[in-house]
XYZ file of C-alpha atoms in Angstrom:
298
model
C 0.000 0.000 0.000
C 2.908 2.400 0.519
C 6.131 3.170 -1.301
C 8.774 4.915 0.804
C 10.968 7.033 -1.469
C 14.299 8.391 -0.268
C 16.656 10.410 -2.485
C 20.193 10.462 -1.094
C 23.486 12.152 -1.863
C 26.602 11.718 0.282
C 24.684 10.648 3.383
C 24.371 7.499 5.494
C 20.685 6.541 5.473
C 21.040 3.063 6.959
C 19.616 4.099 10.355
C 16.661 5.914 8.773
C 15.807 2.995 6.505
C 16.183 0.478 9.339
C 13.740 2.415 11.530
C 11.182 2.917 8.767
C 11.500 -0.724 7.708
C 10.866 -1.902 11.266
C 7.717 0.236 11.523
C 6.464 -0.959 8.142
C 6.856 -4.601 9.178
C 4.891 -3.868 12.357
C 2.135 -2.140 10.384
C 1.554 -5.288 8.300
C 0.844 -3.198 5.214
C 2.311 -4.024 1.793
C 5.334 -1.791 1.213
C 8.549 -1.094 -0.601
C 11.462 1.186 0.224
C 13.243 2.707 -2.773
C 16.448 4.628 -2.103
C 18.073 6.306 -5.091
C 21.598 7.635 -4.698
C 22.185 10.662 -6.932
C 25.696 9.469 -7.842
C 27.371 10.301 -4.513
C 31.000 11.312 -4.998
C 32.096 9.794 -1.674
C 32.198 6.013 -1.956
C 32.070 5.430 1.797
C 28.402 6.474 1.859
C 27.621 3.971 -0.866
C 29.290 1.297 1.258
C 27.238 2.271 4.333
C 23.994 2.239 2.382
C 24.492 -1.040 0.567
C 23.169 -2.826 3.668
C 19.713 -1.593 2.655
C 19.656 -4.216 -0.095
C 19.650 -6.938 2.582
C 16.292 -5.735 3.968
C 13.046 -7.161 2.633
C 11.192 -5.127 -0.025
C 14.012 -2.573 -0.009
C 16.343 -1.315 -2.707
C 19.362 0.966 -2.696
C 20.203 2.002 -6.260
C 23.061 4.244 -7.366
C 22.311 6.419 -10.396
C 25.022 6.522 -13.093
C 25.055 10.328 -13.068
C 23.805 13.171 -10.889
C 20.371 14.383 -12.008
C 19.402 16.813 -9.214
C 16.756 17.093 -6.512
C 13.720 17.543 -8.753
C 14.489 14.824 -11.279
C 15.364 12.200 -8.691
C 12.051 12.694 -6.886
C 10.133 12.355 -10.142
C 12.100 9.213 -11.001
C 11.321 7.677 -7.601
C 7.608 8.446 -7.980
C 7.616 6.938 -11.462
C 9.195 3.710 -10.189
C 6.913 3.423 -7.132
C 4.660 0.359 -7.078
C 1.988 1.563 -4.678
C -0.499 4.423 -4.859
C 0.750 6.183 -1.744
C 4.291 7.540 -1.803
C 6.082 8.660 1.347
C 8.963 10.995 0.530
C 11.683 11.350 3.156
C 14.891 13.319 2.927
C 18.091 11.472 3.722
C 18.970 13.540 6.801
C 15.820 12.930 8.856
C 14.650 10.381 11.422
C 11.068 9.837 12.670
C 10.371 11.222 16.111
C 7.867 8.532 17.098
C 7.657 4.754 16.723
C 4.122 5.103 15.325
C 5.311 7.343 12.475
C 4.183 4.982 9.717
C 0.888 4.030 11.373
C 0.050 7.708 11.941
C 0.430 8.403 8.240
C -1.631 5.345 7.303
C -4.424 6.350 9.683
C -4.491 9.886 8.262
C -5.409 8.736 4.755
C -8.986 9.367 3.659
C -10.810 9.426 0.342
C -10.225 13.190 0.204
C -6.470 12.969 0.806
C -4.015 14.101 -1.857
C -0.935 15.315 0.011
C -0.226 14.937 3.735
C 2.649 16.753 5.425
C 3.818 15.562 8.838
C 6.162 18.379 9.814
C 9.720 18.785 11.025
C 11.492 19.196 14.362
C 15.009 20.031 15.467
C 16.840 18.606 18.454
C 16.224 20.684 21.563
C 19.852 20.724 22.672
C 22.015 23.614 21.531
C 24.347 22.823 18.680
C 27.880 23.951 17.953
C 28.291 27.685 17.362
C 29.204 26.937 13.750
C 25.687 25.535 13.157
C 23.761 27.952 15.354
C 22.128 30.017 12.605
C 20.709 26.941 10.863
C 19.433 25.557 14.167
C 17.728 28.825 15.197
C 16.179 29.313 11.760
C 14.898 25.743 11.699
C 13.331 25.968 15.145
C 11.698 29.359 14.569
C 10.659 29.139 10.922
C 10.281 25.451 10.027
C 9.424 23.496 13.193
C 5.801 24.608 13.247
C 2.771 22.841 14.672
C 0.091 21.544 12.321
C -2.233 24.249 13.641
C 0.200 26.996 12.617
C 1.046 25.347 9.294
C -2.631 25.126 8.372
C -2.859 28.927 8.473
C -0.552 29.087 5.458
C -1.066 25.689 3.937
C 1.149 25.828 0.869
C 4.096 27.956 2.004
C 4.352 25.872 5.194
C 4.887 22.743 3.142
C 8.381 21.231 2.960
C 9.303 18.224 0.872
C 11.394 16.369 3.451
C 8.523 14.387 5.023
C 5.286 14.057 3.086
C 2.834 11.448 1.856
C 1.389 11.928 -1.618
C -0.958 9.936 -3.830
C 0.704 8.841 -7.029
C -2.163 10.231 -9.111
C -1.059 13.752 -8.093
C 2.031 13.278 -10.250
C -0.272 13.012 -13.258
C -1.033 16.702 -12.647
C 1.961 18.158 -10.798
C 5.569 17.029 -10.949
C 8.762 18.540 -9.636
C 10.072 20.950 -12.242
C 13.191 19.442 -13.834
C 13.907 22.461 -16.030
C 14.974 24.719 -13.172
C 18.628 24.981 -12.050
C 19.622 22.867 -9.056
C 19.738 25.931 -6.789
C 17.016 25.719 -4.115
C 13.298 26.283 -3.601
C 12.099 23.422 -5.788
C 9.728 22.688 -2.882
C 8.340 26.257 -3.025
C 7.661 25.902 -6.730
C 6.118 22.478 -6.175
C 3.816 23.848 -3.465
C 2.699 26.686 -5.735
C 1.949 24.231 -8.543
C -0.124 22.157 -6.106
C -2.029 25.295 -5.166
C -2.658 26.223 -8.791
C -3.961 22.700 -9.449
C -6.300 22.924 -6.420
C -4.596 19.953 -4.799
C -5.155 19.989 -1.066
C -2.302 19.717 1.434
C -3.332 18.226 4.758
C -1.096 19.122 7.707
C -0.805 16.685 10.606
C 1.426 16.167 13.641
C 3.796 13.430 12.510
C 7.249 14.994 12.528
C 10.730 13.882 11.717
C 13.882 15.321 13.249
C 16.117 17.144 10.816
C 19.629 15.909 11.600
C 21.771 17.285 8.799
C 22.506 20.754 10.153
C 24.784 22.783 7.944
C 27.615 25.046 8.924
C 26.345 28.635 9.098
C 28.666 29.744 6.280
C 27.240 27.069 4.001
C 23.680 27.890 5.077
C 24.212 31.583 4.343
C 25.472 30.811 0.842
C 22.552 28.460 0.232
C 20.219 31.218 1.439
C 21.564 33.549 -1.238
C 21.262 30.729 -3.772
C 17.621 30.411 -2.699
C 17.036 34.120 -3.273
C 18.529 33.769 -6.755
C 16.278 30.782 -7.420
C 13.155 32.697 -6.416
C 14.248 35.619 -8.594
C 14.689 33.237 -11.531
C 11.268 31.653 -10.991
C 9.602 35.070 -10.963
C 11.504 36.265 -14.036
C 10.391 33.117 -15.867
C 6.765 33.544 -14.681
C 6.906 30.295 -12.724
C 5.899 32.082 -9.511
C 3.865 35.241 -8.865
C 5.943 38.108 -7.492
C 4.053 38.163 -4.191
C 4.151 34.439 -3.387
C 6.976 34.368 -0.844
C 7.498 36.666 2.106
C 10.557 38.426 0.693
C 9.218 38.900 -2.823
C 5.893 40.097 -1.453
C 7.679 42.846 0.483
C 9.693 43.793 -2.579
C 6.581 43.943 -4.771
C 5.219 46.632 -2.439
C 8.322 48.860 -2.520
C 9.816 48.177 -5.956
C 8.456 51.374 -7.507
C 9.870 53.759 -4.929
C 13.199 54.711 -3.434
C 12.996 52.079 -0.683
C 14.141 49.288 -3.003
C 17.246 51.312 -3.954
C 17.956 52.032 -0.297
C 17.682 48.325 0.522
C 20.083 47.441 -2.276
C 22.598 49.981 -0.989
C 22.194 48.562 2.521
C 23.332 45.175 1.254
C 26.475 46.593 -0.341
C 27.286 48.758 2.688
C 26.477 46.360 5.511
C 27.047 42.876 4.065
C 30.134 42.292 6.198
C 28.311 43.532 9.310
C 25.356 41.265 8.590
C 27.621 38.258 8.137
C 29.483 38.980 11.354
C 26.210 38.807 13.283
C 24.812 35.807 11.433
C 28.012 33.795 11.830
C 28.389 34.776 15.472
C 27.076 33.405 18.756
C 23.819 35.409 18.755
C 22.483 35.493 15.181
C 19.380 37.595 14.575
C 16.635 36.341 12.276
C 15.605 39.952 11.682
C 19.077 40.632 10.285
C 18.882 37.378 8.338
C 15.642 38.544 6.713
C 17.133 41.960 5.922
C 20.242 40.287 4.510
C 18.179 38.238 2.057
C 15.722 41.019 1.198
C 18.485 43.539 0.502
C 20.299 40.960 -1.625
C 17.094 40.382 -3.599
C 16.926 44.121 -4.205
C 20.452 44.065 -5.652
C 19.383 41.367 -8.094
C 16.400 43.439 -9.181
C 18.499 46.595 -9.540
C 20.711 44.826 -12.106
C 17.857 44.200 -14.525
């Protein structure tokens, strides 16, 4: 009844697959676990993950070349045997031992997409990962009640159940660069297709915290991705928080002031964000002002 689909790149997913496999056996539902490795360039992870092939109804397959986050998800959905597909990112682990049964019980005739949510470990992390940890806890680790107030933008693709028929209407866009925000574009396409996202409390812990320097660079990559999507008419200009703010000030001097703020204070912003007390307000201003620089170059 359920296909568990896990894209992986340079990550050990043996613990995740073992836990999910154990819960699936307990649930007594027909299942398969498909793990596609997007041509990891570190062979030790392939060696760790090969143990997955010893588990029943489970497959770990290494792709001959890297195809990116969107294409690998579409490929997994295409290969899935069962109607319900559970997508999990490689760097997560279920919080509860009834994770699978909770998803199965949440399915109804009206269900299309079900998102279980995300959590971060409560303990403080190393200073080098502090920004990612604070952002995750404040902006991503939201209750189902809060997520339901903004159904589509609160959706992340690291832990969701989706009916295979949805992919007949909406697929992950494989034409976009492998920057970021493919989940934002996917959520918008679901919205445009009137496909309902149901939010429930069934979280996974996000384990793969990035170094703050890497996270900052990825954040700028994400801003560039959103800018590209808007320029190509893939997203409306007011869909995300940052672009919505920009759409309100783009025709006056404020946008130019924000762009100049980025050039003048970038080093100051980075000092705070890479320090021991990073501010999410500064993080938002950092990204918004960078977006304004991109728009000023057009």
